[in-house]
Amino acid sequence: MKLRYKVLNVILILVAVALVSLALALSHDSACGPAPLLPNKAQLMKAIVYRCYGSPDVLRFEDFEKPTAADDQVLVKVHAASVNPLDWHYMRGTPYIVRMDSGFGKPENPRLGVDFAGTVEAVGKNVTRFKPGDEVFGGKFGAFAEYVTVRENRALALKPASLTFEQAASVPIAALTALQALRDKGRIRPGQKVLINGASGGVGTFAVQIAKSFGADVTGVCSTKNLAMVRSIGADHVIDYTLEDFTKGGQRYDLILDNVGNHSLLEYKRVLTPKGIFVIVGGPTNGQWIGPMVTPIKALVLSPFVSQKFVPFLAELNQEDLTVMRDLMQAGKVTPVIDRRYRLSEVPAAIRYLEEGHARGKVVISLE
Ligand SMILES: NC(=O)c1ccc[n+]([C@@H]2O[C@H](COP(=O)([O-])OP(=O)(O)OC[C@H]3O[C@@H](n4cnc5c(N)ncnc54)[C@H](OP(=O)(O)O)[C@@H]3O)[C@@H](O)[C@H]2O)c1
């Protein structure tokens, strides 16, 4: 008994030491290193790079080695990119848990950005789905650059001819988030009452239109200045959050997609139907440690005790859903809403603007 107690104690101490070490390693910030020397004969391109975590001030607009397509890859000349909250989470390395992927102390990959649209410049010898000259859009780390390489079976699809590169570049993360949250997690059905909290941002403007394309009765929550825009993209009802708190109203919803996380889960529960589903897309970003993960953890605790479903959610970029979005846009059911445009060298300003939390649709980077 005594030995067992001692072993347990040792195990607990080891776990505690491991956790503290992990916490220290995750929260450690290395200094910004210099740019490495570029190979003499390297072909160069312009890119946004970062070599340490921090504010937009750590971003540099630099020469970088132009990539070449491997056998199963497509080389895309980027004409437009778009900015997402994910970009500034990676730039700042917060919440720290992000660093399990992006790198301890400093970013492993100095390139930033994900969403892009452009023209295929070259393809590897095993590529069959794309050819030089194809106009495409997709998602790949390092999109804030003149060129990206993507595997042909990853998040890459042909751009609808009716869309500009800027519109197409605004789609991948935000639209796939909205689509997967509504369709896969929310199990949206025609005639359902669906509420989109944060209807005027990147995810929200896609969510309103996608929910309408599924035949739902859509309510969008936004501030006064965005009411007309949210109505114009198809919302049946709009609620001005500066005047009215929807969690205190009489209406019940079958599905709530929450991009904001500004109410408690019990407040949301109050306005869900008894079998309603609440999908947690975004949440408060304060808190260095687990930030946006706080609400999903609370949802896991609450779920066994209520009839409604509170569903944490993480979007996945894939070719199939980019194709679904292409078809929706080609059919005229979804049109990206673009707020501001910046040049590639102005990515720091674009991120600063997005971080203020009041983008009106998508913020795009134009390389044309
Ligand atoms: N789970 C995932 O896989 C996933 C994927 C993508 C994004 N996200 C998260 O989802 C969230 C939204 O992303 P986004 O790209 O749409 O961000 P965004 O473009 O920055 O959108 C911010 C929007 O939030 C609205 N807003 C701010 N306060 C509000 C309030 N109290 N009530 C209603 N709306 C409010 C703003 O509208 P006003 O100007 O009218 O205030 C603005 O339009 C972020 O937290 C992001 O990290 C999660």
Tab-separated table of C-alpha atoms and ligand atoms in Angstrom:
chain	number	residue	atom	x	y	z
A	1	MET	CA	0.000	0.000	0.000
A	2	LYS	CA	2.792	2.349	1.013
A	3	LEU	CA	4.735	1.534	-2.167
A	4	ARG	CA	1.661	2.098	-4.328
A	5	TYR	CA	1.151	5.496	-2.687
A	6	LYS	CA	4.790	6.422	-3.357
A	7	VAL	CA	4.543	5.335	-7.028
A	8	LEU	CA	1.369	7.397	-7.435
A	9	ASN	CA	3.111	10.408	-5.910
A	10	VAL	CA	6.075	10.045	-8.262
A	11	ILE	CA	3.737	9.744	-11.266
A	12	LEU	CA	1.827	12.881	-10.195
A	13	ILE	CA	5.079	14.825	-9.745
A	14	LEU	CA	6.321	13.684	-13.175
A	15	VAL	CA	3.030	14.696	-14.827
A	16	ALA	CA	3.152	18.092	-13.094
A	17	VAL	CA	6.781	18.643	-14.177
A	18	ALA	CA	5.912	17.617	-17.752
A	19	LEU	CA	2.939	20.011	-17.833
A	20	VAL	CA	4.946	22.926	-16.416
A	21	SER	CA	7.782	22.225	-18.900
A	22	LEU	CA	5.291	22.110	-21.784
A	23	ALA	CA	3.691	25.360	-20.575
A	24	LEU	CA	7.104	27.081	-20.352
A	25	ALA	CA	8.143	25.791	-23.775
A	26	LEU	CA	4.850	26.878	-25.352
A	27	SER	CA	4.914	30.389	-23.866
A	28	HIS	CA	8.597	31.045	-24.616
A	29	ASP	CA	9.192	33.661	-27.325
A	30	SER	CA	12.477	33.427	-29.236
A	31	ALA	CA	13.978	36.590	-30.708
A	32	CYS	CA	13.411	37.397	-34.373
A	33	GLY	CA	16.280	35.892	-36.387
A	34	PRO	CA	17.816	37.504	-39.501
A	35	ALA	CA	16.692	36.469	-42.978
A	36	PRO	CA	18.789	33.479	-44.163
A	37	LEU	CA	21.066	34.022	-47.181
A	38	LEU	CA	19.314	33.108	-50.399
A	39	PRO	CA	21.068	30.622	-52.737
A	40	ASN	CA	23.007	32.471	-55.465
A	41	LYS	CA	21.035	31.286	-58.440
A	42	ALA	CA	17.679	31.051	-56.703
A	43	GLN	CA	14.667	32.387	-58.531
A	44	LEU	CA	13.027	34.867	-56.229
A	45	MET	CA	9.528	36.044	-55.424
A	46	LYS	CA	8.051	38.510	-52.958
A	47	ALA	CA	6.431	37.099	-49.831
A	48	ILE	CA	5.256	38.093	-46.369
A	49	VAL	CA	7.437	36.322	-43.804
A	50	TYR	CA	7.704	36.247	-40.015
A	51	ARG	CA	10.564	34.802	-37.971
A	52	CYS	CA	9.181	35.354	-34.496
A	53	TYR	CA	5.742	35.658	-32.923
A	54	GLY	CA	4.204	39.050	-32.235
A	55	SER	CA	2.103	41.936	-33.528
A	56	PRO	CA	1.879	42.776	-37.263
A	57	ASP	CA	5.220	44.618	-36.732
A	58	VAL	CA	7.033	41.251	-36.969
A	59	LEU	CA	5.871	40.788	-40.573
A	60	ARG	CA	8.406	41.472	-43.345
A	61	PHE	CA	7.805	41.955	-47.079
A	62	GLU	CA	10.865	40.195	-48.483
A	63	ASP	CA	12.471	38.302	-51.330
A	64	PHE	CA	11.955	34.591	-50.834
A	65	GLU	CA	12.968	31.555	-52.876
A	66	LYS	CA	10.303	30.844	-55.501
A	67	PRO	CA	8.988	27.287	-55.012
A	68	THR	CA	8.894	24.651	-57.742
A	69	ALA	CA	6.185	22.030	-58.196
A	70	ALA	CA	7.062	18.494	-57.018
A	71	ASP	CA	5.708	15.546	-59.038
A	72	ASP	CA	2.267	15.635	-57.397
A	73	GLN	CA	2.107	19.430	-57.004
A	74	VAL	CA	0.717	22.428	-58.824
A	75	LEU	CA	2.587	25.757	-58.879
A	76	VAL	CA	0.119	28.641	-58.673
A	77	LYS	CA	0.875	32.284	-59.468
A	78	VAL	CA	-1.189	34.044	-56.817
A	79	HIS	CA	-3.383	36.935	-57.989
A	80	ALA	CA	-5.283	37.438	-54.732
A	81	ALA	CA	-5.289	36.164	-51.150
A	82	SER	CA	-7.566	36.799	-48.204
A	83	VAL	CA	-7.041	37.345	-44.500
A	84	ASN	CA	-8.591	35.228	-41.726
A	85	PRO	CA	-8.409	35.318	-37.914
A	86	LEU	CA	-6.311	32.120	-38.272
A	87	ASP	CA	-3.523	34.234	-39.813
A	88	TRP	CA	-3.179	36.456	-36.785
A	89	HIS	CA	-3.414	33.485	-34.397
A	90	TYR	CA	-0.395	32.011	-36.222
A	91	MET	CA	1.363	35.408	-36.409
A	92	ARG	CA	1.009	35.962	-32.645
A	93	GLY	CA	1.385	32.288	-31.758
A	94	THR	CA	-1.687	32.600	-29.544
A	95	PRO	CA	-3.472	30.913	-27.980
A	96	TYR	CA	-0.190	29.160	-27.133
A	97	ILE	CA	-1.717	25.810	-28.022
A	98	VAL	CA	-1.390	26.960	-31.686
A	99	ARG	CA	2.377	26.592	-31.282
A	100	MET	CA	2.025	22.813	-31.043
A	101	ASP	CA	1.432	23.160	-34.791
A	102	SER	CA	3.256	26.362	-35.769
A	103	GLY	CA	6.419	25.821	-33.714
A	104	PHE	CA	7.797	26.312	-30.181
A	105	GLY	CA	9.501	29.694	-29.538
A	106	LYS	CA	9.258	30.842	-33.155
A	107	PRO	CA	7.390	29.775	-36.284
A	108	GLU	CA	8.834	26.730	-38.057
A	109	ASN	CA	7.422	27.940	-41.365
A	110	PRO	CA	8.159	31.651	-41.888
A	111	ARG	CA	5.397	32.029	-44.488
A	112	LEU	CA	1.925	33.259	-43.578
A	113	GLY	CA	-1.574	33.266	-45.127
A	114	VAL	CA	-3.795	30.435	-46.347
A	115	ASP	CA	-6.525	31.539	-48.786
A	116	PHE	CA	-5.482	32.262	-52.367
A	117	ALA	CA	-6.690	32.398	-55.984
A	118	GLY	CA	-4.491	32.463	-59.048
A	119	THR	CA	-3.357	30.831	-62.288
A	120	VAL	CA	-1.592	27.479	-62.577
A	121	GLU	CA	1.912	28.206	-63.878
A	122	ALA	CA	3.354	24.672	-63.876
A	123	VAL	CA	2.396	21.154	-62.798
A	124	GLY	CA	4.431	18.131	-61.624
A	125	LYS	CA	4.688	15.105	-63.902
A	126	ASN	CA	2.056	13.061	-62.035
A	127	VAL	CA	-0.589	15.804	-61.985
A	128	THR	CA	-3.724	15.012	-64.014
A	129	ARG	CA	-6.458	17.259	-62.583
A	130	PHE	CA	-4.916	20.656	-63.396
A	131	LYS	CA	-2.904	22.149	-66.254
A	132	PRO	CA	-0.954	25.383	-66.822
A	133	GLY	CA	-3.321	28.283	-67.441
A	134	ASP	CA	-6.146	26.933	-65.223
A	135	GLU	CA	-7.655	29.558	-62.928
A	136	VAL	CA	-7.887	28.080	-59.443
A	137	PHE	CA	-8.577	28.904	-55.798
A	138	GLY	CA	-7.674	27.079	-52.624
A	139	GLY	CA	-5.921	27.014	-49.287
A	140	LYS	CA	-2.270	26.419	-48.440
A	141	PHE	CA	0.047	27.851	-45.775
A	142	GLY	CA	2.182	30.582	-47.303
A	143	ALA	CA	-0.505	32.191	-49.460
A	144	PHE	CA	0.729	35.753	-48.770
A	145	ALA	CA	3.260	35.410	-51.592
A	146	GLU	CA	3.560	35.617	-55.360
A	147	TYR	CA	3.589	31.805	-55.688
A	148	VAL	CA	2.370	28.750	-53.763
A	149	THR	CA	2.653	25.032	-54.446
A	150	VAL	CA	-0.251	22.726	-53.606
A	151	ARG	CA	-0.711	18.972	-53.969
A	152	GLU	CA	-3.283	18.363	-56.678
A	153	ASN	CA	-5.596	16.359	-54.380
A	154	ARG	CA	-5.534	18.902	-51.533
A	155	ALA	CA	-7.563	22.110	-51.097
A	156	LEU	CA	-7.501	23.297	-54.708
A	157	ALA	CA	-10.362	23.718	-57.201
A	158	LEU	CA	-11.107	25.425	-60.497
A	159	LYS	CA	-12.293	29.013	-60.068
A	160	PRO	CA	-15.766	29.785	-61.425
A	161	ALA	CA	-15.261	31.967	-64.515
A	162	SER	CA	-17.887	34.404	-63.251
A	163	LEU	CA	-15.851	35.213	-60.130
A	164	THR	CA	-12.912	37.610	-59.861
A	165	PHE	CA	-9.681	36.327	-58.298
A	166	GLU	CA	-10.377	38.524	-55.267
A	167	GLN	CA	-13.832	36.987	-54.789
A	168	ALA	CA	-12.465	33.460	-55.201
A	169	ALA	CA	-9.617	34.126	-52.752
A	170	SER	CA	-12.125	35.176	-50.117
A	171	VAL	CA	-13.815	31.772	-50.137
A	172	PRO	CA	-11.690	28.900	-48.739
A	173	ILE	CA	-11.504	29.206	-44.939
A	174	ALA	CA	-14.570	31.376	-44.311
A	175	ALA	CA	-16.969	29.643	-46.713
A	176	LEU	CA	-15.868	26.094	-45.866
A	177	THR	CA	-16.245	26.944	-42.190
A	178	ALA	CA	-19.798	28.164	-42.780
A	179	LEU	CA	-20.666	25.204	-45.025
A	180	GLN	CA	-19.309	22.492	-42.734
A	181	ALA	CA	-20.706	24.126	-39.586
A	182	LEU	CA	-24.230	24.372	-41.046
A	183	ARG	CA	-24.343	21.134	-43.065
A	184	ASP	CA	-22.200	18.653	-41.087
A	185	LYS	CA	-22.448	19.862	-37.489
A	186	GLY	CA	-25.750	21.762	-37.657
A	187	ARG	CA	-27.543	19.234	-39.913
A	188	ILE	CA	-29.423	22.131	-41.488
A	189	ARG	CA	-32.764	21.316	-43.161
A	190	PRO	CA	-35.231	23.351	-45.281
A	191	GLY	CA	-37.702	25.419	-43.286
A	192	GLN	CA	-35.612	25.416	-40.099
A	193	LYS	CA	-35.163	28.615	-38.147
A	194	VAL	CA	-31.423	29.357	-38.238
A	195	LEU	CA	-29.670	32.206	-36.448
A	196	ILE	CA	-26.206	33.407	-37.462
A	197	ASN	CA	-24.532	35.400	-34.685
A	198	GLY	CA	-21.868	37.599	-36.308
A	199	ALA	CA	-23.622	37.597	-39.690
A	200	SER	CA	-21.625	40.457	-41.208
A	201	GLY	CA	-18.066	39.074	-40.945
A	202	GLY	CA	-16.105	36.703	-43.168
A	203	VAL	CA	-17.772	33.487	-41.974
A	204	GLY	CA	-21.134	35.152	-41.316
A	205	THR	CA	-21.677	36.575	-44.823
A	206	PHE	CA	-21.101	33.100	-46.295
A	207	ALA	CA	-23.206	31.419	-43.591
A	208	VAL	CA	-26.257	33.602	-44.292
A	209	GLN	CA	-26.143	32.781	-48.019
A	210	ILE	CA	-25.375	29.060	-47.569
A	211	ALA	CA	-28.184	28.681	-45.005
A	212	LYS	CA	-30.570	30.327	-47.490
A	213	SER	CA	-29.399	27.932	-50.218
A	214	PHE	CA	-30.477	25.058	-47.904
A	215	GLY	CA	-33.953	26.630	-47.664
A	216	ALA	CA	-33.705	27.805	-44.063
A	217	ASP	CA	-35.434	30.814	-42.519
A	218	VAL	CA	-32.383	32.890	-41.616
A	219	THR	CA	-31.876	35.514	-38.909
A	220	GLY	CA	-28.639	37.486	-38.993
A	221	VAL	CA	-27.262	39.304	-35.943
A	222	CYS	CA	-25.006	42.294	-36.652
A	223	SER	CA	-24.514	45.959	-35.775
A	224	THR	CA	-26.601	48.861	-37.114
A	225	LYS	CA	-24.259	49.736	-39.986
A	226	ASN	CA	-24.454	46.205	-41.417
A	227	LEU	CA	-28.222	45.579	-41.225
A	228	ALA	CA	-28.905	46.506	-44.874
A	229	MET	CA	-25.943	44.472	-46.172
A	230	VAL	CA	-26.978	41.331	-44.219
A	231	ARG	CA	-30.551	41.720	-45.514
A	232	SER	CA	-29.239	42.197	-49.064
A	233	ILE	CA	-27.414	38.829	-49.009
A	234	GLY	CA	-30.636	37.012	-48.139
A	235	ALA	CA	-31.303	37.143	-44.398
A	236	ASP	CA	-35.073	36.938	-43.753
A	237	HIS	CA	-34.705	38.764	-40.436
A	238	VAL	CA	-31.951	40.914	-38.962
A	239	ILE	CA	-31.279	41.780	-35.332
A	240	ASP	CA	-29.209	44.818	-34.387
A	241	TYR	CA	-27.137	43.647	-31.430
A	242	THR	CA	-26.569	47.235	-30.306
A	243	LEU	CA	-30.336	47.611	-29.696
A	244	GLU	CA	-31.597	44.108	-28.969
A	245	ASP	CA	-30.299	40.995	-27.203
A	246	PHE	CA	-31.598	38.005	-29.182
A	247	THR	CA	-31.069	35.660	-26.210
A	248	LYS	CA	-33.783	37.584	-24.346
A	249	GLY	CA	-36.343	37.489	-27.182
A	250	GLY	CA	-39.328	35.159	-27.670
A	251	GLN	CA	-38.131	33.476	-30.885
A	252	ARG	CA	-36.669	29.919	-30.705
A	253	TYR	CA	-34.130	28.602	-33.219
A	254	ASP	CA	-33.465	25.072	-34.521
A	255	LEU	CA	-29.862	25.937	-35.261
A	256	ILE	CA	-27.542	28.692	-34.053
A	257	LEU	CA	-24.160	29.234	-35.677
A	258	ASP	CA	-22.092	31.390	-33.341
A	259	ASN	CA	-19.119	33.340	-34.681
A	260	VAL	CA	-18.865	35.659	-31.671
A	261	GLY	CA	-19.279	33.860	-28.329
A	262	ASN	CA	-20.566	36.937	-26.515
A	263	HIS	CA	-23.244	35.138	-24.469
A	264	SER	CA	-23.146	32.318	-21.951
A	265	LEU	CA	-24.161	28.853	-23.141
A	266	LEU	CA	-27.219	28.976	-20.865
A	267	GLU	CA	-28.336	32.200	-22.553
A	268	TYR	CA	-28.019	30.509	-25.964
A	269	LYS	CA	-29.859	27.436	-24.641
A	270	ARG	CA	-32.809	29.660	-23.738
A	271	VAL	CA	-33.472	30.472	-27.414
A	272	LEU	CA	-32.844	26.996	-28.837
A	273	THR	CA	-35.744	24.622	-29.581
A	274	PRO	CA	-35.694	21.510	-27.335
A	275	LYS	CA	-33.740	19.533	-29.989
A	276	GLY	CA	-31.872	22.581	-31.269
A	277	ILE	CA	-28.196	22.537	-32.243
A	278	PHE	CA	-25.646	25.194	-31.319
A	279	VAL	CA	-22.427	25.181	-33.360
A	280	ILE	CA	-19.432	26.949	-31.794
A	281	VAL	CA	-17.446	28.520	-34.609
A	282	GLY	CA	-15.718	31.466	-32.938
A	283	GLY	CA	-15.331	32.740	-29.424
A	284	PRO	CA	-13.636	35.391	-27.341
A	285	THR	CA	-9.985	35.633	-28.294
A	286	ASN	CA	-8.726	37.018	-25.001
A	287	GLY	CA	-6.583	34.671	-22.975
A	288	GLN	CA	-3.144	33.551	-24.133
A	289	TRP	CA	-3.486	29.968	-23.115
A	290	ILE	CA	-6.503	28.251	-24.537
A	291	GLY	CA	-8.523	31.357	-25.638
A	292	PRO	CA	-11.078	30.130	-28.212
A	293	MET	CA	-11.133	26.657	-26.621
A	294	VAL	CA	-12.866	27.838	-23.414
A	295	THR	CA	-16.410	27.682	-24.856
A	296	PRO	CA	-15.976	24.210	-26.434
A	297	ILE	CA	-14.752	22.903	-23.060
A	298	LYS	CA	-17.803	24.414	-21.300
A	299	ALA	CA	-20.016	22.866	-24.018
A	300	LEU	CA	-18.604	19.404	-23.339
A	301	VAL	CA	-19.424	19.814	-19.662
A	302	LEU	CA	-22.959	21.123	-20.318
A	303	SER	CA	-23.986	18.692	-23.090
A	304	PRO	CA	-24.863	15.603	-20.994
A	305	PHE	CA	-27.361	17.639	-18.930
A	306	VAL	CA	-29.437	19.287	-21.693
A	307	SER	CA	-31.639	18.125	-24.601
A	308	GLN	CA	-29.962	20.505	-27.061
A	309	LYS	CA	-26.622	19.811	-28.742
A	310	PHE	CA	-23.671	22.159	-28.163
A	311	VAL	CA	-21.115	21.249	-30.801
A	312	PRO	CA	-17.460	22.357	-30.910
A	313	PHE	CA	-16.209	22.663	-34.451
A	314	LEU	CA	-12.978	22.995	-36.426
A	315	ALA	CA	-13.183	23.499	-40.187
A	316	GLU	CA	-11.193	21.373	-42.609
A	317	LEU	CA	-9.985	22.601	-45.993
A	318	ASN	CA	-10.662	20.045	-48.715
A	319	GLN	CA	-11.201	19.840	-52.450
A	320	GLU	CA	-14.727	18.367	-52.244
A	321	ASP	CA	-16.149	21.307	-50.298
A	322	LEU	CA	-14.313	23.883	-52.433
A	323	THR	CA	-16.135	22.252	-55.349
A	324	VAL	CA	-19.468	22.486	-53.491
A	325	MET	CA	-18.782	26.203	-52.989
A	326	ARG	CA	-17.789	26.594	-56.648
A	327	ASP	CA	-21.159	25.098	-57.685
A	328	LEU	CA	-23.105	27.320	-55.261
A	329	MET	CA	-21.330	30.405	-56.600
A	330	GLN	CA	-21.741	29.343	-60.224
A	331	ALA	CA	-25.479	28.895	-59.575
A	332	GLY	CA	-25.566	32.455	-58.215
A	333	LYS	CA	-26.605	31.250	-54.745
A	334	VAL	CA	-23.504	32.608	-52.999
A	335	THR	CA	-21.573	35.782	-53.821
A	336	PRO	CA	-18.562	36.703	-51.681
A	337	VAL	CA	-18.817	40.047	-49.900
A	338	ILE	CA	-15.585	42.027	-50.038
A	339	ASP	CA	-14.853	44.725	-47.496
A	340	ARG	CA	-11.371	46.172	-48.046
A	341	ARG	CA	-8.507	45.503	-50.446
A	342	TYR	CA	-4.792	45.760	-49.605
A	343	ARG	CA	-1.552	45.186	-51.572
A	344	LEU	CA	0.743	42.267	-50.663
A	345	SER	CA	3.163	44.677	-48.952
A	346	GLU	CA	0.219	45.941	-46.864
A	347	VAL	CA	-0.624	42.588	-45.211
A	348	PRO	CA	0.363	44.017	-41.777
A	349	ALA	CA	-2.269	46.771	-42.175
A	350	ALA	CA	-4.841	44.222	-43.413
A	351	ILE	CA	-4.267	42.026	-40.361
A	352	ARG	CA	-4.402	45.045	-38.036
A	353	TYR	CA	-7.801	45.922	-39.511
A	354	LEU	CA	-9.145	42.344	-39.217
A	355	GLU	CA	-7.947	42.136	-35.622
A	356	GLU	CA	-10.245	45.054	-34.733
A	357	GLY	CA	-13.083	42.515	-35.154
A	358	HIS	CA	-15.441	44.533	-37.338
A	359	ALA	CA	-14.690	43.451	-40.896
A	360	ARG	CA	-17.684	43.722	-43.208
A	361	GLY	CA	-17.334	40.530	-45.244
A	362	LYS	CA	-13.826	39.575	-46.339
A	363	VAL	CA	-10.544	41.481	-46.342
A	364	VAL	CA	-8.547	40.652	-49.465
A	365	ILE	CA	-4.975	41.059	-50.643
A	366	SER	CA	-4.604	41.965	-54.300
A	367	LEU	CA	-1.428	41.030	-56.202
A	368	GLU	CA	-2.630	42.230	-59.602
B	1	LIG	N1	-13.954	26.870	-35.791
B	1	LIG	C1	-13.342	27.106	-36.936
B	1	LIG	O1	-12.899	26.185	-37.650
B	1	LIG	C2	-13.205	28.533	-37.398
B	1	LIG	C3	-12.905	28.806	-38.735
B	1	LIG	C4	-12.867	30.146	-39.139
B	1	LIG	C5	-13.070	31.165	-38.223
B	1	LIG	N2	-13.294	30.848	-36.919
B	1	LIG	C6	-13.553	31.880	-35.919
B	1	LIG	O2	-14.832	32.441	-36.199
B	1	LIG	C7	-14.869	33.793	-35.795
B	1	LIG	C8	-15.387	34.646	-36.933
B	1	LIG	O3	-14.465	34.597	-38.010
B	1	LIG	P1	-14.612	35.650	-39.204
B	1	LIG	O4	-13.611	35.294	-40.224
B	1	LIG	O5	-16.025	35.778	-39.586
B	1	LIG	O6	-14.173	36.981	-38.428
B	1	LIG	P2	-14.370	38.491	-38.892
B	1	LIG	O7	-14.451	38.551	-40.373
B	1	LIG	O8	-13.327	39.276	-38.186
B	1	LIG	O9	-15.831	38.897	-38.346
B	1	LIG	C9	-16.038	39.642	-37.263
B	1	LIG	C10	-17.541	40.014	-37.280
B	1	LIG	O10	-18.030	39.863	-35.963
B	1	LIG	C11	-19.072	40.782	-35.805
B	1	LIG	N3	-19.318	41.061	-34.394
B	1	LIG	C12	-18.480	41.617	-33.492
B	1	LIG	N4	-19.118	41.716	-32.296
B	1	LIG	C13	-20.368	41.223	-32.472
B	1	LIG	C14	-21.479	41.020	-31.614
B	1	LIG	N5	-21.425	41.380	-30.334
B	1	LIG	N6	-22.586	40.457	-32.111
B	1	LIG	C15	-22.670	40.084	-33.412
B	1	LIG	N7	-21.625	40.250	-34.279
B	1	LIG	C16	-20.502	40.797	-33.814
B	1	LIG	C17	-18.589	42.012	-36.535
B	1	LIG	O11	-19.731	42.754	-36.955
B	1	LIG	P3	-19.961	44.275	-36.545
B	1	LIG	O12	-18.908	45.070	-37.250
B	1	LIG	O13	-21.332	44.528	-37.052
B	1	LIG	O14	-19.811	44.361	-35.052
B	1	LIG	C18	-17.801	41.428	-37.707
B	1	LIG	O15	-18.590	41.452	-38.874
B	1	LIG	C19	-13.452	34.118	-35.330
B	1	LIG	O16	-13.406	33.994	-33.915
B	1	LIG	C20	-12.597	33.036	-35.958
B	1	LIG	O17	-11.413	32.783	-35.217
B	1	LIG	C21	-13.377	29.554	-36.496
